[in-house]
Amino acid sequence: MGAFESKNYRNFFKEIGKTDEEIAAKIKEAVDTFFYDENERIYHEDKDMGYLVDTGNIDARTEGMSYGMMMCVQLDMKEEFDRIWKWTKKYMYMEEGENEGYFAWSCQLDGTKNAYGPAPDGEEFFAMALFFASHRWGDSEGIMNYSKEAKEILKACIHKGENGREGCPMWNHDNKQILFVPGSPFTDPSYHLPHFYELFALWAYEEDRDFFKEAAKASREYLKTACHKETGLSPEYGNFDGTPMDKELSWGYFGDFFSDAYRTAANIGLDAVWFGDDKELLSIPLRMMKFFGTDLEAVRCTYKVDGTPVDRPVLHPVGLVSTIAQSALTVPYSDEKGSDYEIAKRWVNWFWNQPLRKGVRRYYDNCLYMFALLALSGNYRIY
């Protein structure tokens, strides 16, 4: 039974022997570094607003902004949440054109848009974080009417292109799969968040709820095909039938297990905590843990989804360790020696001993680190 019904959130850190005091101190240290440390923070304030910086590209992205909002609502940081949301609505929201109702995926730090296209993972996280904010803190006026803002985002995501509204939806209406970008003929496995869609099916506008219930089912079925039957690895971009997208695009090849794909296992881990009732889906991360084995050096390499090594350096090793550790939430507790649970514990211990990343590439790694920290401590919750 998942936490949606039981209201009980698994604390894997306590299972490996960490005390409440140790866990609280680790979370506080990470939050202080991520949000406030002068040298290492990702979050910055701008008048009455705030933004998160992709330190490798020196821009603000809907990925990071929506992640920041989700972290803040989980940590009960309302001031920072509202600041990030104000910046997002002022600079990223598009009020006209084919992408009206969506958010520009990348902006310069002064708010100038680098592009006028959206990235659907941002819209998903914006909507979910706003619903949680509504339920945790209550709705206010204007853009702080969190629940209305969330519903409007989701309405755009599935109804763009209808009734004279310009543009394309973010979901394919035939197979109910989320798209890499609106109108694209392929998907991104790490964008599939069935645990979010279960809640959208309860809280979106009433006429949109059946769609999201179907999307939750479709995404769980898709992930079973997109994650390799032996290794558990998924590609960054995938065809609708679950195969890696083998076509090379103008901006590169994305059919391997690389940066975007790390999030897939973490998402399955959170689905296990919140809903936890699809055994076939929840078996995937353990296959990945067994594939990587007992040597952390394995996370330094890039792979084809079948496990064939690729001569390409891993850009985000801390993020990869974090997401695999979060996926350990799919493995049930066991006190048997030599059990699968011991494999899962090994990854959680590795993560516990892994500090936040420092330096230029720290943004993506540390976002994934923060989510793993919340999930493994029982603090990534439904509100």
Short mmCIF file of C-alpha atoms in Angstrom, two decimals:
data_model
loop_
_atom_site.label_atom_id
_atom_site.label_comp_id
_atom_site.label_asym_id
_atom_site.label_seq_id
_atom_site.Cartn_x
_atom_site.Cartn_y
_atom_site.Cartn_z
CA MET A 1 0.00 0.00 0.00
CA GLY A 2 1.38 3.40 -0.99
CA ALA A 3 1.48 6.52 1.15
CA PHE A 4 -1.48 7.99 -0.73
CA GLU A 5 -3.66 5.51 1.14
CA SER A 6 -1.58 4.67 4.20
CA LYS A 7 -0.21 8.19 4.93
CA ASN A 8 3.04 6.46 5.93
CA TYR A 9 6.25 7.54 4.20
CA ARG A 10 9.20 5.20 4.21
CA ASN A 11 12.39 6.48 5.83
CA PHE A 12 15.20 4.42 4.28
CA PHE A 13 17.86 6.35 6.20
CA LYS A 14 16.48 5.04 9.49
CA GLU A 15 16.60 1.53 8.02
CA ILE A 16 20.37 1.88 7.54
CA GLY A 17 20.76 3.04 11.13
CA LYS A 18 20.70 6.84 10.92
CA THR A 19 19.09 8.73 13.78
CA ASP A 20 16.44 11.42 13.46
CA GLU A 21 19.03 13.97 14.54
CA GLU A 22 21.55 12.85 11.92
CA ILE A 23 18.91 12.92 9.19
CA ALA A 24 17.66 16.38 10.16
CA ALA A 25 21.22 17.72 10.24
CA LYS A 26 22.00 16.28 6.81
CA ILE A 27 18.88 17.85 5.30
CA LYS A 28 19.62 21.22 6.93
CA GLU A 29 23.20 21.23 5.66
CA ALA A 30 22.07 20.43 2.12
CA VAL A 31 19.33 23.07 2.15
CA ASP A 32 21.69 25.72 3.51
CA THR A 33 24.24 24.92 0.80
CA PHE A 34 21.76 24.64 -2.07
CA PHE A 35 19.79 27.78 -1.24
CA TYR A 36 22.04 30.09 0.77
CA ASP A 37 25.77 29.29 0.64
CA GLU A 38 27.45 32.24 -1.08
CA ASN A 39 29.78 30.05 -3.14
CA GLU A 40 27.76 26.91 -3.81
CA ARG A 41 24.10 27.93 -3.89
CA ILE A 42 21.86 27.38 -6.91
CA TYR A 43 19.09 29.72 -5.69
CA HIS A 44 19.43 33.49 -5.95
CA GLU A 45 17.09 36.38 -5.09
CA ASP A 46 16.12 39.32 -7.30
CA LYS A 47 14.07 42.00 -5.50
CA ASP A 48 10.88 40.18 -4.47
CA MET A 49 11.63 37.25 -6.79
CA GLY A 50 14.04 34.31 -6.94
CA TYR A 51 15.55 32.01 -9.55
CA LEU A 52 17.69 28.90 -9.82
CA VAL A 53 20.77 28.96 -12.04
CA ASP A 54 21.96 26.17 -14.29
CA THR A 55 25.59 26.70 -13.32
CA GLY A 56 26.88 24.88 -16.39
CA ASN A 57 25.01 27.08 -18.85
CA ILE A 58 24.39 30.25 -16.79
CA ASP A 59 20.67 30.41 -17.45
CA ALA A 60 17.40 29.73 -15.64
CA ARG A 61 15.43 26.75 -16.91
CA THR A 62 11.88 25.60 -16.30
CA GLU A 63 13.40 22.30 -15.16
CA GLY A 64 15.28 23.96 -12.31
CA MET A 65 12.62 26.54 -11.48
CA SER A 66 9.92 23.90 -11.15
CA TYR A 67 12.28 21.63 -9.20
CA GLY A 68 13.02 24.51 -6.85
CA MET A 69 9.31 25.08 -6.26
CA MET A 70 8.80 21.40 -5.49
CA MET A 71 11.70 21.42 -3.03
CA CYS A 72 10.33 24.53 -1.33
CA VAL A 73 6.81 23.20 -0.87
CA GLN A 74 8.22 19.95 0.53
CA LEU A 75 10.44 21.91 2.95
CA ASP A 76 7.69 24.40 3.92
CA MET A 77 9.68 27.32 2.46
CA LYS A 78 6.77 29.49 1.31
CA GLU A 79 8.71 32.73 0.86
CA GLU A 80 11.23 31.12 -1.50
CA PHE A 81 8.44 29.26 -3.32
CA ASP A 82 6.55 32.48 -3.99
CA ARG A 83 9.70 34.26 -5.13
CA ILE A 84 10.52 31.53 -7.66
CA TRP A 85 6.93 31.46 -8.91
CA LYS A 86 6.87 35.26 -9.36
CA TRP A 87 10.07 35.15 -11.44
CA THR A 88 8.70 32.26 -13.48
CA LYS A 89 5.41 33.99 -14.27
CA LYS A 90 7.05 37.33 -15.02
CA TYR A 91 9.79 36.15 -17.34
CA MET A 92 9.07 32.60 -18.51
CA TYR A 93 5.31 32.55 -19.08
CA MET A 94 4.25 33.08 -22.69
CA GLU A 95 1.03 35.02 -23.26
CA GLU A 96 0.84 34.84 -27.05
CA GLY A 97 1.84 32.78 -30.05
CA GLU A 98 1.75 29.05 -30.59
CA ASN A 99 3.17 28.39 -27.11
CA GLU A 100 0.80 30.71 -25.25
CA GLY A 101 -0.03 29.17 -21.87
CA TYR A 102 3.36 27.45 -21.62
CA PHE A 103 6.71 28.56 -20.17
CA ALA A 104 9.90 29.35 -22.11
CA TRP A 105 12.30 26.60 -21.14
CA SER A 106 15.41 28.83 -20.91
CA CYS A 107 15.92 32.46 -19.89
CA GLN A 108 18.94 34.62 -19.25
CA LEU A 109 19.37 35.69 -15.66
CA ASP A 110 17.92 39.12 -16.43
CA GLY A 111 14.74 37.40 -17.62
CA THR A 112 15.35 37.66 -21.36
CA LYS A 113 14.02 34.56 -23.10
CA ASN A 114 16.63 32.40 -24.82
CA ALA A 115 13.90 30.42 -26.55
CA TYR A 116 10.15 30.54 -27.05
CA GLY A 117 9.56 26.81 -26.74
CA PRO A 118 8.60 24.84 -23.61
CA ALA A 119 9.97 21.65 -22.04
CA PRO A 120 7.07 19.57 -20.69
CA ASP A 121 8.84 18.33 -17.56
CA GLY A 122 8.75 21.92 -16.31
CA GLU A 123 4.99 22.21 -16.77
CA GLU A 124 4.45 18.90 -14.96
CA PHE A 125 6.47 19.97 -11.94
CA PHE A 126 5.01 23.50 -11.89
CA ALA A 127 1.48 22.08 -11.77
CA MET A 128 2.25 19.49 -9.08
CA ALA A 129 4.15 21.96 -6.89
CA LEU A 130 1.31 24.48 -7.19
CA PHE A 131 -1.32 21.93 -6.16
CA PHE A 132 0.79 20.99 -3.13
CA ALA A 133 1.24 24.68 -2.26
CA SER A 134 -2.53 25.18 -2.45
CA HIS A 135 -3.15 22.28 -0.10
CA ARG A 136 -0.32 23.14 2.30
CA TRP A 137 -0.62 26.92 2.50
CA GLY A 138 -3.96 27.82 0.92
CA ASP A 139 -4.81 29.85 -2.17
CA SER A 140 -4.54 33.63 -2.33
CA GLU A 141 -5.13 36.20 -5.07
CA GLY A 142 -3.72 36.55 -8.57
CA ILE A 143 -0.86 34.23 -9.40
CA MET A 144 -0.89 33.01 -5.79
CA ASN A 145 -4.20 31.31 -6.45
CA TYR A 146 -2.05 28.21 -6.70
CA SER A 147 -4.74 25.65 -7.54
CA LYS A 148 -6.22 27.73 -10.35
CA GLU A 149 -2.75 28.30 -11.83
CA ALA A 150 -2.08 24.55 -11.73
CA LYS A 151 -5.37 23.72 -13.42
CA GLU A 152 -4.75 26.27 -16.16
CA ILE A 153 -1.31 24.82 -16.88
CA LEU A 154 -2.77 21.34 -17.23
CA LYS A 155 -5.63 22.62 -19.36
CA ALA A 156 -3.11 24.08 -21.79
CA CYS A 157 -1.04 20.90 -21.74
CA ILE A 158 -3.86 18.73 -23.05
CA HIS A 159 -6.14 21.18 -24.92
CA LYS A 160 -3.79 23.36 -26.94
CA GLY A 161 -4.81 23.23 -30.58
CA GLU A 162 -8.50 22.82 -29.77
CA ASN A 163 -11.39 25.27 -30.28
CA GLY A 164 -9.21 27.77 -32.12
CA ARG A 165 -6.48 27.88 -29.46
CA GLU A 166 -3.15 28.04 -31.24
CA GLY A 167 -0.43 25.47 -30.67
CA CYS A 168 -0.01 21.80 -29.81
CA PRO A 169 -0.65 19.79 -26.63
CA MET A 170 2.10 18.26 -24.51
CA TRP A 171 0.46 14.83 -24.53
CA ASN A 172 -0.23 12.59 -27.49
CA HIS A 173 -4.01 12.14 -27.40
CA ASP A 174 -3.91 8.73 -29.07
CA ASN A 175 -1.50 6.93 -26.74
CA LYS A 176 -1.71 9.33 -23.73
CA GLN A 177 2.10 9.66 -23.58
CA ILE A 178 3.82 12.91 -22.71
CA LEU A 179 5.89 14.37 -25.56
CA PHE A 180 9.47 15.58 -25.64
CA VAL A 181 8.11 18.94 -26.83
CA PRO A 182 4.59 19.84 -27.98
CA GLY A 183 3.84 18.19 -31.31
CA SER A 184 6.93 15.97 -31.37
CA PRO A 185 6.65 12.34 -32.60
CA PHE A 186 8.63 10.90 -29.67
CA THR A 187 8.84 11.03 -25.88
CA ASP A 188 11.36 11.20 -23.03
CA PRO A 189 11.06 8.32 -20.54
CA SER A 190 12.15 10.54 -17.66
CA TYR A 191 9.20 12.86 -18.32
CA HIS A 192 6.75 10.05 -17.50
CA LEU A 193 5.43 10.74 -13.98
CA PRO A 194 2.45 8.43 -13.38
CA HIS A 195 2.42 9.28 -9.67
CA PHE A 196 1.81 12.93 -10.61
CA TYR A 197 -0.91 12.00 -13.09
CA GLU A 198 -2.80 10.01 -10.43
CA LEU A 199 -3.10 13.25 -8.46
CA PHE A 200 -3.85 15.39 -11.52
CA ALA A 201 -6.76 12.98 -12.09
CA LEU A 202 -8.13 14.13 -8.72
CA TRP A 203 -7.35 17.84 -8.80
CA ALA A 204 -7.34 19.06 -12.43
CA TYR A 205 -10.46 20.61 -13.96
CA GLU A 206 -13.16 17.96 -13.82
CA GLU A 207 -13.30 17.56 -17.60
CA ASP A 208 -9.55 16.75 -17.65
CA ARG A 209 -9.48 14.13 -14.91
CA ASP A 210 -10.25 11.05 -16.99
CA PHE A 211 -7.43 11.95 -19.36
CA PHE A 212 -4.86 11.99 -16.57
CA LYS A 213 -6.12 8.72 -15.13
CA GLU A 214 -5.55 7.16 -18.54
CA ALA A 215 -2.15 8.89 -18.80
CA ALA A 216 -1.04 7.36 -15.47
CA LYS A 217 -1.84 3.88 -16.76
CA ALA A 218 -0.24 4.57 -20.15
CA SER A 219 2.98 5.85 -18.58
CA ARG A 220 3.39 2.86 -16.30
CA GLU A 221 2.95 0.54 -19.27
CA TYR A 222 5.35 2.61 -21.37
CA LEU A 223 8.09 2.54 -18.72
CA LYS A 224 7.94 -1.25 -18.60
CA THR A 225 8.87 -1.34 -22.28
CA ALA A 226 11.30 1.60 -22.28
CA CYS A 227 13.47 0.15 -19.49
CA HIS A 228 15.61 -2.72 -20.76
CA LYS A 229 14.47 -6.17 -19.64
CA GLU A 230 17.93 -7.11 -18.32
CA THR A 231 19.71 -3.89 -17.36
CA GLY A 232 16.74 -1.70 -16.39
CA LEU A 233 18.35 1.18 -18.31
CA SER A 234 16.21 3.60 -20.34
CA PRO A 235 17.22 6.00 -23.12
CA GLU A 236 17.08 9.77 -22.95
CA TYR A 237 14.59 9.95 -25.84
CA GLY A 238 12.32 7.10 -26.82
CA ASN A 239 9.86 6.06 -29.48
CA PHE A 240 6.28 5.52 -28.42
CA ASP A 241 6.77 1.73 -28.56
CA GLY A 242 9.46 1.93 -25.87
CA THR A 243 12.47 1.49 -28.15
CA PRO A 244 15.33 4.01 -27.95
CA MET A 245 15.03 6.76 -30.52
CA ASP A 246 17.77 5.78 -32.97
CA LYS A 247 17.48 8.84 -35.20
CA GLU A 248 20.22 11.42 -34.69
CA LEU A 249 18.74 14.90 -34.29
CA SER A 250 20.31 18.20 -35.26
CA TRP A 251 21.38 18.73 -31.63
CA GLY A 252 22.78 15.21 -31.13
CA TYR A 253 22.03 11.54 -30.45
CA PHE A 254 19.89 10.72 -27.41
CA GLY A 255 19.16 7.01 -27.61
CA ASP A 256 21.61 6.02 -24.83
CA PHE A 257 21.42 5.88 -21.04
CA PHE A 258 22.70 9.38 -20.32
CA SER A 259 21.84 12.45 -18.24
CA ASP A 260 18.07 12.83 -18.80
CA ALA A 261 17.58 9.09 -18.37
CA TYR A 262 18.95 9.00 -14.83
CA ARG A 263 15.67 10.43 -13.55
CA THR A 264 13.58 7.50 -14.77
CA ALA A 265 14.56 5.18 -11.92
CA ALA A 266 14.12 7.95 -9.34
CA ASN A 267 10.61 8.59 -10.64
CA ILE A 268 9.76 4.90 -10.30
CA GLY A 269 11.09 5.06 -6.73
CA LEU A 270 8.77 7.90 -5.83
CA ASP A 271 5.84 6.13 -7.49
CA ALA A 272 6.64 3.16 -5.23
CA VAL A 273 6.36 5.36 -2.14
CA TRP A 274 3.20 7.18 -3.15
CA PHE A 275 1.22 4.39 -4.85
CA GLY A 276 3.39 1.26 -4.91
CA ASP A 277 1.04 -1.26 -6.51
CA ASP A 278 2.63 -2.24 -9.84
CA LYS A 279 5.13 -5.00 -9.10
CA GLU A 280 6.39 -5.28 -12.68
CA LEU A 281 7.18 -1.58 -12.82
CA LEU A 282 8.77 -1.57 -9.38
CA SER A 283 11.11 -4.42 -10.34
CA ILE A 284 12.97 -2.23 -12.84
CA PRO A 285 15.35 -0.32 -10.52
CA LEU A 286 16.68 -3.50 -8.93
CA ARG A 287 17.75 -4.69 -12.37
CA MET A 288 19.67 -1.45 -12.75
CA MET A 289 21.33 -1.80 -9.33
CA LYS A 290 22.43 -5.32 -10.19
CA PHE A 291 23.72 -4.19 -13.58
CA PHE A 292 25.95 -1.54 -12.00
CA GLY A 293 27.14 -4.08 -9.44
CA THR A 294 29.23 -3.31 -6.38
CA ASP A 295 31.79 -0.92 -7.83
CA LEU A 296 30.91 2.75 -7.87
CA GLU A 297 33.29 3.25 -10.78
CA ALA A 298 30.55 1.79 -12.98
CA VAL A 299 28.66 5.08 -12.73
CA ARG A 300 31.51 6.87 -14.52
CA CYS A 301 30.62 5.27 -17.83
CA THR A 302 27.86 5.89 -20.39
CA TYR A 303 25.92 2.91 -21.73
CA LYS A 304 23.59 1.74 -24.44
CA VAL A 305 20.38 0.57 -22.82
CA ASP A 306 21.51 -3.06 -23.28
CA GLY A 307 24.57 -2.33 -21.13
CA THR A 308 27.14 -1.87 -23.90
CA PRO A 309 29.69 0.75 -22.76
CA VAL A 310 29.91 3.96 -24.78
CA ASP A 311 33.08 6.02 -25.05
CA ARG A 312 31.53 9.14 -23.56
CA PRO A 313 32.21 10.54 -20.09
CA VAL A 314 29.40 10.81 -17.57
CA LEU A 315 28.65 14.48 -16.88
CA HIS A 316 26.63 13.96 -13.70
CA PRO A 317 27.95 11.07 -11.56
CA VAL A 318 26.49 12.50 -8.33
CA GLY A 319 23.10 12.75 -10.00
CA LEU A 320 23.34 9.14 -11.15
CA VAL A 321 24.20 7.85 -7.67
CA SER A 322 21.37 9.96 -6.24
CA THR A 323 18.71 8.65 -8.61
CA ILE A 324 19.71 5.01 -8.21
CA ALA A 325 19.65 5.46 -4.43
CA GLN A 326 16.17 6.99 -4.64
CA SER A 327 15.04 4.03 -6.73
CA ALA A 328 15.98 1.73 -3.82
CA LEU A 329 12.59 2.71 -2.39
CA THR A 330 11.13 0.08 -4.73
CA VAL A 331 12.85 -2.76 -2.83
CA PRO A 332 10.89 -4.09 0.18
CA TYR A 333 12.51 -4.42 3.58
CA SER A 334 14.09 -7.80 4.31
CA ASP A 335 16.26 -9.14 7.14
CA GLU A 336 17.61 -12.03 5.08
CA LYS A 337 21.32 -12.20 4.31
CA GLY A 338 22.11 -11.98 0.62
CA SER A 339 18.74 -10.46 -0.18
CA ASP A 340 17.92 -7.87 -2.82
CA TYR A 341 17.38 -5.51 0.08
CA GLU A 342 21.10 -5.65 0.89
CA ILE A 343 21.83 -4.44 -2.63
CA ALA A 344 19.41 -1.54 -2.16
CA LYS A 345 20.96 -0.68 1.23
CA ARG A 346 24.39 -0.49 -0.37
CA TRP A 347 23.21 2.24 -2.76
CA VAL A 348 21.52 4.21 0.03
CA ASN A 349 24.71 4.03 2.09
CA TRP A 350 26.75 5.22 -0.89
CA PHE A 351 24.38 8.14 -1.30
CA TRP A 352 24.47 8.99 2.42
CA ASN A 353 28.26 9.31 2.21
CA GLN A 354 28.12 11.35 -1.01
CA PRO A 355 28.34 15.13 -0.50
CA LEU A 356 26.69 17.67 -2.75
CA ARG A 357 28.67 18.34 -5.89
CA LYS A 358 30.78 21.46 -6.13
CA GLY A 359 31.92 23.41 -9.17
CA VAL A 360 30.53 24.40 -12.53
CA ARG A 361 28.42 21.30 -13.22
CA ARG A 362 26.76 21.13 -9.80
CA TYR A 363 23.25 22.33 -10.78
CA TYR A 364 21.72 19.14 -12.23
CA ASP A 365 23.53 16.79 -9.85
CA ASN A 366 22.48 18.73 -6.79
CA CYS A 367 18.85 19.02 -7.89
CA LEU A 368 18.69 15.23 -8.17
CA TYR A 369 20.58 14.94 -4.89
CA MET A 370 18.04 17.12 -3.07
CA PHE A 371 15.11 15.06 -4.33
CA ALA A 372 16.81 11.81 -3.29
CA LEU A 373 17.53 13.27 0.14
CA LEU A 374 13.87 14.19 0.60
CA ALA A 375 12.54 10.88 -0.73
CA LEU A 376 14.88 8.61 1.24
CA SER A 377 14.13 10.48 4.49
CA GLY A 378 10.37 10.19 4.03
CA ASN A 379 10.02 13.90 3.28
CA TYR A 380 8.93 13.86 -0.38
CA ARG A 381 5.22 13.85 0.35
CA ILE A 382 1.76 14.28 -1.11
CA TYR A 383 0.05 17.43 0.15
#
